[in-house]
C-alpha positions as a Markdown table, in Angstrom:
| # | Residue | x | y | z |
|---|---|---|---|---|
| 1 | Unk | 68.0 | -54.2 | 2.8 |
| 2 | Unk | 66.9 | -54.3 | -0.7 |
| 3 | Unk | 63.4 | -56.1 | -0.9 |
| 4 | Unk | 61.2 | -58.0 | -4.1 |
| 5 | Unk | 58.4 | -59.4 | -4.6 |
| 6 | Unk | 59.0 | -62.3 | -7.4 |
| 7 | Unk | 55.9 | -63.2 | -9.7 |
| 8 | Unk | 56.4 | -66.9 | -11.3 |
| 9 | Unk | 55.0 | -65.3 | -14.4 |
| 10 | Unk | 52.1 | -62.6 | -16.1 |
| 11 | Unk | 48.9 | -63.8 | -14.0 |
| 12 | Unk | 50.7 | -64.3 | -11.1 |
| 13 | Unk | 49.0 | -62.3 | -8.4 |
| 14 | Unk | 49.9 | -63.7 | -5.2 |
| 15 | Unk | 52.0 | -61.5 | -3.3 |
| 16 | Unk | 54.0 | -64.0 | -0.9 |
| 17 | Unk | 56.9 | -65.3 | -2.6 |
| 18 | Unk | 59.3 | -62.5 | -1.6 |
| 19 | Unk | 63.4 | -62.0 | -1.8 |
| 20 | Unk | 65.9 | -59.8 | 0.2 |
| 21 | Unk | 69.5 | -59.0 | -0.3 |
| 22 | Unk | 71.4 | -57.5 | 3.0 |
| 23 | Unk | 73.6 | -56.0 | 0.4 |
| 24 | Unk | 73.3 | -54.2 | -3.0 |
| 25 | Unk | 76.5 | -56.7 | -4.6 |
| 26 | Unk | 74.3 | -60.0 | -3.7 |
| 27 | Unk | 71.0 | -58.3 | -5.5 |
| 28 | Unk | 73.6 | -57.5 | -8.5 |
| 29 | Unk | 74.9 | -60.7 | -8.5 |
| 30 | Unk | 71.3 | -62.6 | -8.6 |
| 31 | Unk | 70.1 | -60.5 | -11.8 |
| 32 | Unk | 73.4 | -61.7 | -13.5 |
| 33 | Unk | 73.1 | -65.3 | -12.8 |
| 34 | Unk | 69.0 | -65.0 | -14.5 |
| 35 | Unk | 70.8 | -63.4 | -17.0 |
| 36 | Unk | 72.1 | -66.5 | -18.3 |
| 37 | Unk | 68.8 | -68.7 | -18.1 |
| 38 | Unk | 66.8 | -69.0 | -21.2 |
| 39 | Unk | 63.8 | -66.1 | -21.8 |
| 40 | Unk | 60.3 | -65.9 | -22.7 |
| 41 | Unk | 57.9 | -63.5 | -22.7 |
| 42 | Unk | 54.7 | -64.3 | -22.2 |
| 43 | Unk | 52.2 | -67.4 | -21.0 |
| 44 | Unk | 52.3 | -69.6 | -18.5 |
| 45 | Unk | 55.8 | -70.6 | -18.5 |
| 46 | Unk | 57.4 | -67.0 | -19.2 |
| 47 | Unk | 60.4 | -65.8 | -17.3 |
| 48 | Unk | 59.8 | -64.9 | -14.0 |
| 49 | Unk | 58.8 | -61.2 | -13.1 |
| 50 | Unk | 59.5 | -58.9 | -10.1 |
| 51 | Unk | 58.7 | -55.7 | -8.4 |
| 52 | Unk | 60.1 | -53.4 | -5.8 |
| 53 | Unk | 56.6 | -53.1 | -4.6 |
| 54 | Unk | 56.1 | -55.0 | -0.8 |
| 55 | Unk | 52.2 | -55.9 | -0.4 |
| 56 | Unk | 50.1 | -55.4 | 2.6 |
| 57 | Unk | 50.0 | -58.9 | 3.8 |
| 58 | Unk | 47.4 | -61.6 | 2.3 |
| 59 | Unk | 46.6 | -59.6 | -0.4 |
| 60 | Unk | 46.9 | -60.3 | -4.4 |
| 61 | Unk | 49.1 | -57.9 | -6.3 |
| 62 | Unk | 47.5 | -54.2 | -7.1 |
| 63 | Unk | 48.4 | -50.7 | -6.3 |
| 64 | Unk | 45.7 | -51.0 | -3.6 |
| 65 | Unk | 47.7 | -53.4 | -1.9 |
| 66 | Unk | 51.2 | -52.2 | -2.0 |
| 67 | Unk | 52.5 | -51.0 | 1.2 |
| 68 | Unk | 56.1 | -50.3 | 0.0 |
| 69 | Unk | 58.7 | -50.1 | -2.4 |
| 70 | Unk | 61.8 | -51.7 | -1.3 |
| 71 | Unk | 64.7 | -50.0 | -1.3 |
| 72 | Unk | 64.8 | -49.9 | -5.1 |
| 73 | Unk | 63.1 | -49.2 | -8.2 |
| 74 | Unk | 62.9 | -49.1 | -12.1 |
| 75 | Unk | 62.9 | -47.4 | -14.8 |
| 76 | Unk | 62.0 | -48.8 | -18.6 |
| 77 | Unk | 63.7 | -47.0 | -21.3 |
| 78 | Unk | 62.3 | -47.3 | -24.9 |
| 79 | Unk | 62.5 | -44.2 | -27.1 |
| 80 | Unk | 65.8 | -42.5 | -26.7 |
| 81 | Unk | 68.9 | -42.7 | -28.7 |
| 82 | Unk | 71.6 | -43.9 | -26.5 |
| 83 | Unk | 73.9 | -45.3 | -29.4 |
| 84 | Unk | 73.3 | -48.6 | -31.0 |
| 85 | Unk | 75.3 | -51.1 | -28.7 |
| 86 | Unk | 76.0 | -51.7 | -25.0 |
| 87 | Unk | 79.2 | -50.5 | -25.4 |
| 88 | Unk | 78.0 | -47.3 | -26.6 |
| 89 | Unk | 74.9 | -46.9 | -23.8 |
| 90 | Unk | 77.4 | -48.0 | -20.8 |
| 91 | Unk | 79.6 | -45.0 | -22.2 |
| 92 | Unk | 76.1 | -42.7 | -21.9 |
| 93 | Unk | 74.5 | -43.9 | -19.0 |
| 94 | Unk | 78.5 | -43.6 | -16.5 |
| 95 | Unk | 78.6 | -39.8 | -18.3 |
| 96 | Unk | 74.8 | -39.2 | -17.5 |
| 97 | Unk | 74.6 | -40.9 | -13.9 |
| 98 | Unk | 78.5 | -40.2 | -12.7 |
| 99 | Unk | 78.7 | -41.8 | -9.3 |
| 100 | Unk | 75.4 | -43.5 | -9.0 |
| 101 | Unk | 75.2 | -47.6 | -8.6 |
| 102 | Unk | 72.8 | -49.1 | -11.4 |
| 103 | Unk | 72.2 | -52.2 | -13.2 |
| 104 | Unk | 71.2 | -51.9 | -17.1 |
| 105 | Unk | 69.9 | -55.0 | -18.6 |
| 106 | Unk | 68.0 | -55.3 | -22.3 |
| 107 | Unk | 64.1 | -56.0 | -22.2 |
| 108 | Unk | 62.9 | -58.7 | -24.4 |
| 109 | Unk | 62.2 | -56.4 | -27.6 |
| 110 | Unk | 65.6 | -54.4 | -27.4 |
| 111 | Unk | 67.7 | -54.8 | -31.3 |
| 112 | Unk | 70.8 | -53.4 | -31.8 |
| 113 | Unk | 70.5 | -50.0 | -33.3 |
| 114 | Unk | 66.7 | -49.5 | -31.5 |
| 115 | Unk | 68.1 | -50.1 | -27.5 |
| 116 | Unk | 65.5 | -50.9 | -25.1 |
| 117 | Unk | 66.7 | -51.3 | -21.7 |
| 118 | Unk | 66.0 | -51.3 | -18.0 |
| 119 | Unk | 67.6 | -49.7 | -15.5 |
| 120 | Unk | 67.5 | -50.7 | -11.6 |
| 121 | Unk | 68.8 | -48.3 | -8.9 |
| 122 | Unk | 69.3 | -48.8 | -5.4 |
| 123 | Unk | 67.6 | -46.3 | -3.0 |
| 124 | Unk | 68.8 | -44.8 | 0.4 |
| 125 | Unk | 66.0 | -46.2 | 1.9 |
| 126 | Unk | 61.7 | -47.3 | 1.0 |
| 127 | Unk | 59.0 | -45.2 | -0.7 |
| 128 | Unk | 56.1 | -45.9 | 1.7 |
| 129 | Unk | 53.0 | -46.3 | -0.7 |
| 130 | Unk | 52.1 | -42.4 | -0.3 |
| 131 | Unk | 54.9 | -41.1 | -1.7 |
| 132 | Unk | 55.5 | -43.9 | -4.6 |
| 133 | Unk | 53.7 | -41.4 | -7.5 |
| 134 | Unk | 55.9 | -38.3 | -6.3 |
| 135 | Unk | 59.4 | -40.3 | -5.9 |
| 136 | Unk | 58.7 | -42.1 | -9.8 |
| 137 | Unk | 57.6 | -38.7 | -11.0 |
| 138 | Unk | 60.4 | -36.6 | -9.4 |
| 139 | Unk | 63.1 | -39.3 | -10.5 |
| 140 | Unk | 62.0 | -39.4 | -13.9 |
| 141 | Unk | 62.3 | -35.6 | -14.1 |
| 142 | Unk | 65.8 | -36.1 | -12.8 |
| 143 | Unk | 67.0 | -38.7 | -14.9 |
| 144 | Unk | 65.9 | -36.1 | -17.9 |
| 145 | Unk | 62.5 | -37.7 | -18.4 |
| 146 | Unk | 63.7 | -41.1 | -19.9 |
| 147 | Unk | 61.5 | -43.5 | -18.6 |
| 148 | Unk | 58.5 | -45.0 | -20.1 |
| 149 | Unk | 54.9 | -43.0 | -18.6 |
| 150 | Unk | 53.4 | -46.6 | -18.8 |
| 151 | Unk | 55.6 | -48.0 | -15.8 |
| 152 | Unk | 54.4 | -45.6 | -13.3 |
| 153 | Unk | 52.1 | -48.0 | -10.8 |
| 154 | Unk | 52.8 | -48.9 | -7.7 |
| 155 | Unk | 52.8 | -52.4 | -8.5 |
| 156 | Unk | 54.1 | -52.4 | -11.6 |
| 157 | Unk | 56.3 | -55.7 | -12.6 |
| 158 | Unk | 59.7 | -56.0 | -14.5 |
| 159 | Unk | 60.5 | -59.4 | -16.6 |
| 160 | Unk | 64.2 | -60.6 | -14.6 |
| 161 | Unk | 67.2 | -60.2 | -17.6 |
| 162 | Unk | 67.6 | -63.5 | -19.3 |
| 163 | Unk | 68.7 | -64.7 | -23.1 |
| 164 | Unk | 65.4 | -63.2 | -25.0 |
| 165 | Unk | 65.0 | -65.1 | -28.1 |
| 166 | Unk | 65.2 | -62.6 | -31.0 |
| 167 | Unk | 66.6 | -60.2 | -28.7 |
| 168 | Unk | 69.9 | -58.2 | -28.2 |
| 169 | Unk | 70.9 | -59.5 | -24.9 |
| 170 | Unk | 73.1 | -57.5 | -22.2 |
| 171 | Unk | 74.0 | -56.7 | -19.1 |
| 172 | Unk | 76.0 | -54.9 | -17.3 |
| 173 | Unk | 76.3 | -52.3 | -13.6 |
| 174 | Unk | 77.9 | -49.2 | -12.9 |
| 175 | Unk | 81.6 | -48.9 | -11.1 |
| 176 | Unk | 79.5 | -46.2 | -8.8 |
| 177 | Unk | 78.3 | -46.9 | -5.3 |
| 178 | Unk | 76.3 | -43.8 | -4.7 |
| 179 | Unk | 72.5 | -44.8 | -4.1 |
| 180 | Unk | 69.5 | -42.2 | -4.7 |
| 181 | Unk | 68.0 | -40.4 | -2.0 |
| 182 | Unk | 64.0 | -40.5 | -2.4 |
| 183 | Unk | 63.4 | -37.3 | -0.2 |
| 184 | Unk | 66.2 | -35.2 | -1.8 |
| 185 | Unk | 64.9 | -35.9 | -5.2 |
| 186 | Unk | 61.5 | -35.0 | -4.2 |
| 187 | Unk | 62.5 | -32.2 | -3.1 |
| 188 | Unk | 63.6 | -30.9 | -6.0 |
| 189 | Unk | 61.1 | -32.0 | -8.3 |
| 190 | Unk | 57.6 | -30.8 | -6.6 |
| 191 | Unk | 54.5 | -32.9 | -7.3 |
| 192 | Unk | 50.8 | -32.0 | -7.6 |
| 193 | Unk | 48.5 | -34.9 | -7.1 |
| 194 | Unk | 45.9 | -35.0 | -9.6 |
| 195 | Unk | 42.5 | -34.6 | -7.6 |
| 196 | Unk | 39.8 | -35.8 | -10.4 |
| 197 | Unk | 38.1 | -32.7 | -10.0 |
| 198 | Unk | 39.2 | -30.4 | -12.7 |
| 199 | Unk | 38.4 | -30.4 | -16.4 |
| 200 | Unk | 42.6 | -31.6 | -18.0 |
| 201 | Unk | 41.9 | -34.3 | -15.3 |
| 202 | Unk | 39.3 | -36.1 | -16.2 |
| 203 | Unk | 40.9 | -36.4 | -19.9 |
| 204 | Unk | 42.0 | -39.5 | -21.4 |
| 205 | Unk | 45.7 | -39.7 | -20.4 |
| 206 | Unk | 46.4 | -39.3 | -24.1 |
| 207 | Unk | 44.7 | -36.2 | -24.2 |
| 208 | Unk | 46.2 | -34.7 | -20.9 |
């Protein structure tokens, strides 16, 4: 069972409109058909936004609040050089992630030449809330730290693909049907929790 929360757009905090998918195929299929609807970014009327974070119920949207992730997650990818086109990224990303199911889709700013992309994965099963910061921080780590530090929270919200004005538009899944295992990759990738009590960790985050 693959589980979202769906935000009508960037102020939306209400946590009780919420989607599942039995299947990973029918979760595929549903970010291809908002694909094809018309984008924006932004304001009252933007494209719709969604999260793999499940809320405690009742509650408005914050990392407080989330009790889950749902079976998936994502990652944002900005600043790497993955060739200039789909083509040459779907080429990448099949060598890089070999078996593993995935959906790549362009974020509202990506060009050709300067890609910016999201990536959704399908998990084995949820990240309970305790474990969300080590799972994001071990899968980063083992997707060779490509994913943007600023998409971290819990509750952290993803625009749906859709025709971006301005944009480069794509998307497209892998032929793979191997999901990721949240305790095996934290079990390679060992996480300290930062306790607020030491001198680096009451820095700035741009300083640490």
């Amino acid at each position: 069972m693959f589980e979202l929360t769906l935000f009508k757009n960037q102020f939306d905090n209400k946590t009780d409109s919420t989607i599942e998918f039995s299947q990973w195929d029918k979760y595929v299929r549903w970010l291809y058909k908002t694909s094809k609807l018309e984008g924006k970014k932004g304001g009252d009327n933007s494209t719709p936004l969604i999260t793999p974070a499940v809320f405690e119920e009742g509650t408005t949207r914050s990392n407080r609040t989330t009790d889950y992730w749902g079976s998936w997650c994502g990652i944002d990818v900005d600043d790497h050089d993955f060739g200039t086109d789909a083509d040459d990224l779907r080429l990448v990303l099949e060598e890089k992630f070999k078996d593993f199911a995935f959906v790549c889709y362009s974020t509202a700013s990506c060009k050709k030449g300067k890609l910016k992309f999201r990536l959704v994965f399908p998990l084995t099963g949820t990240v309970d809330k305790d474990r969300i910061k080590h799972f994001w921080f071990a899968l980063n780590k083992e997707l060779g730290d490509i994913g943007d530090p600023q998409t971290k929270d819990l509750a952290r919200m993803y625009y749906l693909p859709a025709q971006y004005p301005n944009a480069y538009n794509f998307i497209f899944h892998s032929t793979g049907r191997k999901f990721i295992d949240p305790d095996e990759v934290m079990a390679r990738h060992k996480y300290v929790q930062k306790t607020g009590n030491s001198f680096m960790d009451r820095l700035p985050p741009e300083m640490q």
